[in-house]
Amino acid sequence: KQWYQRRVAITAGGEVDDDLEGETREECSKYGEVIQVVIYEIPSGVAVEEAVRIFVQFNRVESAVKAVVDLHNRFFGGRTVKCTFYPVEKFEALDLAPQADEL
């Protein structure tokens, strides 16, 4: 399994709409088969630009690499998308919140 994390502030915290998961899946499917999309809203203590994290699991590592390369620093909804790979162990433990050094 390879997860890539797409940290993005498409909307302000608390305003994630029902279409976000489907829109993300559709956009990311351009890079390969998407297994799962998980949206995590950071409850408080972060800037609005960091309030939403979107995790995308691809079937192939190569698809995740393409997505990170293409989407990182892209503008979406007037904000910059930040992409990085995310540790599988942390995701499986549902440890999705930012660490102190990320704030």
Short mmCIF file of N, CA, C and O in Angstrom, two decimals, residues 51-93:
data_model
loop_
_atom_site.label_atom_id
_atom_site.label_comp_id
_atom_site.label_asym_id
_atom_site.label_seq_id
_atom_site.Cartn_x
_atom_site.Cartn_y
_atom_site.Cartn_z
N ALA A 51 -6.38 23.59 7.31
CA ALA A 51 -7.50 23.04 8.08
C ALA A 51 -8.05 21.72 7.55
O ALA A 51 -8.76 21.03 8.26
N VAL A 52 -7.73 21.38 6.31
CA VAL A 52 -8.29 20.16 5.72
C VAL A 52 -7.14 19.33 5.14
O VAL A 52 -6.30 19.85 4.41
N ARG A 53 -7.13 18.05 5.48
CA ARG A 53 -6.17 17.12 4.91
C ARG A 53 -6.94 16.07 4.14
O ARG A 53 -7.94 15.55 4.62
N ILE A 54 -6.48 15.77 2.94
CA ILE A 54 -7.13 14.77 2.11
C ILE A 54 -6.09 13.69 1.82
O ILE A 54 -5.03 13.97 1.27
N PHE A 55 -6.42 12.47 2.19
CA PHE A 55 -5.53 11.33 1.98
C PHE A 55 -6.08 10.49 0.84
O PHE A 55 -7.27 10.17 0.82
N VAL A 56 -5.22 10.14 -0.10
CA VAL A 56 -5.62 9.36 -1.26
C VAL A 56 -4.75 8.12 -1.33
O VAL A 56 -3.53 8.21 -1.34
N GLN A 57 -5.39 6.96 -1.39
CA GLN A 57 -4.66 5.71 -1.57
C GLN A 57 -4.79 5.28 -3.01
O GLN A 57 -5.90 5.16 -3.53
N PHE A 58 -3.64 5.06 -3.65
CA PHE A 58 -3.61 4.58 -5.02
C PHE A 58 -3.28 3.10 -5.04
O PHE A 58 -2.65 2.58 -4.13
N ASN A 59 -3.67 2.44 -6.11
CA ASN A 59 -3.38 1.03 -6.29
C ASN A 59 -1.89 0.81 -6.56
O ASN A 59 -1.33 -0.20 -6.17
N ARG A 60 -1.24 1.77 -7.22
CA ARG A 60 0.16 1.64 -7.59
C ARG A 60 0.97 2.83 -7.09
O ARG A 60 0.51 3.96 -7.15
N VAL A 61 2.18 2.55 -6.64
CA VAL A 61 3.08 3.60 -6.18
C VAL A 61 3.33 4.63 -7.28
O VAL A 61 3.36 5.83 -7.04
N GLU A 62 3.48 4.15 -8.51
CA GLU A 62 3.75 5.06 -9.64
C GLU A 62 2.64 6.10 -9.81
O GLU A 62 2.91 7.25 -10.15
N SER A 63 1.42 5.70 -9.55
CA SER A 63 0.29 6.64 -9.64
C SER A 63 0.40 7.71 -8.57
O SER A 63 0.16 8.89 -8.84
N ALA A 64 0.76 7.30 -7.37
CA ALA A 64 0.92 8.26 -6.28
C ALA A 64 2.04 9.24 -6.57
O ALA A 64 1.92 10.44 -6.32
N VAL A 65 3.14 8.74 -7.13
CA VAL A 65 4.27 9.61 -7.47
C VAL A 65 3.83 10.65 -8.50
O VAL A 65 4.12 11.84 -8.36
N LYS A 66 3.12 10.21 -9.53
CA LYS A 66 2.64 11.15 -10.56
C LYS A 66 1.74 12.22 -9.94
O LYS A 66 1.83 13.40 -10.28
N ALA A 67 0.86 11.81 -9.04
CA ALA A 67 -0.07 12.75 -8.41
C ALA A 67 0.69 13.78 -7.58
O ALA A 67 0.41 14.98 -7.66
N VAL A 68 1.64 13.33 -6.77
CA VAL A 68 2.40 14.25 -5.93
C VAL A 68 3.17 15.24 -6.80
O VAL A 68 3.15 16.45 -6.55
N VAL A 69 3.83 14.75 -7.83
CA VAL A 69 4.62 15.63 -8.70
C VAL A 69 3.73 16.65 -9.39
O VAL A 69 4.05 17.84 -9.46
N ASP A 70 2.57 16.23 -9.87
CA ASP A 70 1.69 17.11 -10.63
C ASP A 70 0.88 18.07 -9.75
O ASP A 70 0.65 19.22 -10.13
N LEU A 71 0.45 17.61 -8.60
CA LEU A 71 -0.46 18.41 -7.78
C LEU A 71 0.24 19.32 -6.77
O LEU A 71 -0.34 20.33 -6.36
N HIS A 72 1.44 19.00 -6.37
CA HIS A 72 2.14 19.80 -5.35
C HIS A 72 2.35 21.22 -5.85
O HIS A 72 2.81 21.44 -6.97
N ASN A 73 1.97 22.18 -5.03
CA ASN A 73 2.07 23.62 -5.31
C ASN A 73 1.12 24.11 -6.40
O ASN A 73 1.24 25.24 -6.86
N ARG A 74 0.18 23.29 -6.79
CA ARG A 74 -0.84 23.71 -7.74
C ARG A 74 -1.87 24.56 -7.01
O ARG A 74 -2.12 24.35 -5.82
N PHE A 75 -2.47 25.50 -7.70
CA PHE A 75 -3.52 26.32 -7.09
C PHE A 75 -4.87 25.66 -7.33
O PHE A 75 -5.16 25.18 -8.42
N PHE A 76 -5.69 25.62 -6.28
CA PHE A 76 -7.03 25.06 -6.37
C PHE A 76 -7.91 25.85 -5.42
O PHE A 76 -7.59 25.99 -4.24
N GLY A 77 -8.99 26.39 -5.91
CA GLY A 77 -9.89 27.16 -5.07
C GLY A 77 -9.20 28.37 -4.47
O GLY A 77 -9.52 28.78 -3.36
N GLY A 78 -8.22 28.92 -5.19
CA GLY A 78 -7.52 30.11 -4.71
C GLY A 78 -6.44 29.82 -3.67
O GLY A 78 -5.88 30.74 -3.09
N ARG A 79 -6.14 28.56 -3.43
CA ARG A 79 -5.13 28.20 -2.43
C ARG A 79 -4.13 27.22 -3.02
O ARG A 79 -4.41 26.55 -4.00
N THR A 80 -2.98 27.15 -2.39
CA THR A 80 -1.93 26.27 -2.86
C THR A 80 -2.08 24.88 -2.26
O THR A 80 -2.22 24.72 -1.06
N VAL A 81 -2.05 23.87 -3.12
CA VAL A 81 -2.13 22.47 -2.69
C VAL A 81 -0.73 22.02 -2.29
O VAL A 81 0.24 22.29 -2.98
N LYS A 82 -0.63 21.35 -1.16
CA LYS A 82 0.63 20.79 -0.69
C LYS A 82 0.48 19.28 -0.69
O LYS A 82 -0.47 18.75 -0.13
N CYS A 83 1.41 18.59 -1.33
CA CYS A 83 1.33 17.13 -1.42
C CYS A 83 2.61 16.50 -0.88
O CYS A 83 3.70 17.01 -1.10
N THR A 84 2.45 15.37 -0.24
CA THR A 84 3.58 14.61 0.25
C THR A 84 3.13 13.17 0.47
O THR A 84 1.93 12.91 0.56
N PHE A 85 4.08 12.26 0.55
CA PHE A 85 3.74 10.90 0.93
C PHE A 85 3.51 10.87 2.42
O PHE A 85 4.09 11.66 3.17
N TYR A 86 2.66 9.97 2.87
CA TYR A 86 2.31 9.87 4.28
C TYR A 86 2.59 8.45 4.75
O TYR A 86 2.27 7.49 4.05
N PRO A 87 3.17 8.31 5.94
CA PRO A 87 3.50 6.96 6.43
C PRO A 87 2.26 6.07 6.56
O PRO A 87 1.27 6.45 7.18
N VAL A 88 2.35 4.90 5.98
CA VAL A 88 1.24 3.94 6.01
C VAL A 88 0.86 3.61 7.45
O VAL A 88 -0.33 3.55 7.80
N GLU A 89 1.87 3.42 8.30
CA GLU A 89 1.60 3.04 9.69
C GLU A 89 0.76 4.10 10.41
O GLU A 89 -0.15 3.78 11.17
N LYS A 90 1.08 5.37 10.16
CA LYS A 90 0.32 6.45 10.79
C LYS A 90 -1.11 6.48 10.27
O LYS A 90 -2.05 6.69 11.02
N PHE A 91 -1.26 6.26 8.95
CA PHE A 91 -2.60 6.27 8.40
C PHE A 91 -3.43 5.12 8.96
O PHE A 91 -4.57 5.31 9.36
N GLU A 92 -2.85 3.94 8.97
CA GLU A 92 -3.59 2.78 9.47
C GLU A 92 -3.97 2.93 10.94
O GLU A 92 -4.97 2.37 11.37
N ALA A 93 -3.19 3.70 11.69
CA ALA A 93 -3.50 3.97 13.10
C ALA A 93 -4.45 5.17 13.23
O ALA A 93 -4.78 5.60 14.33
#
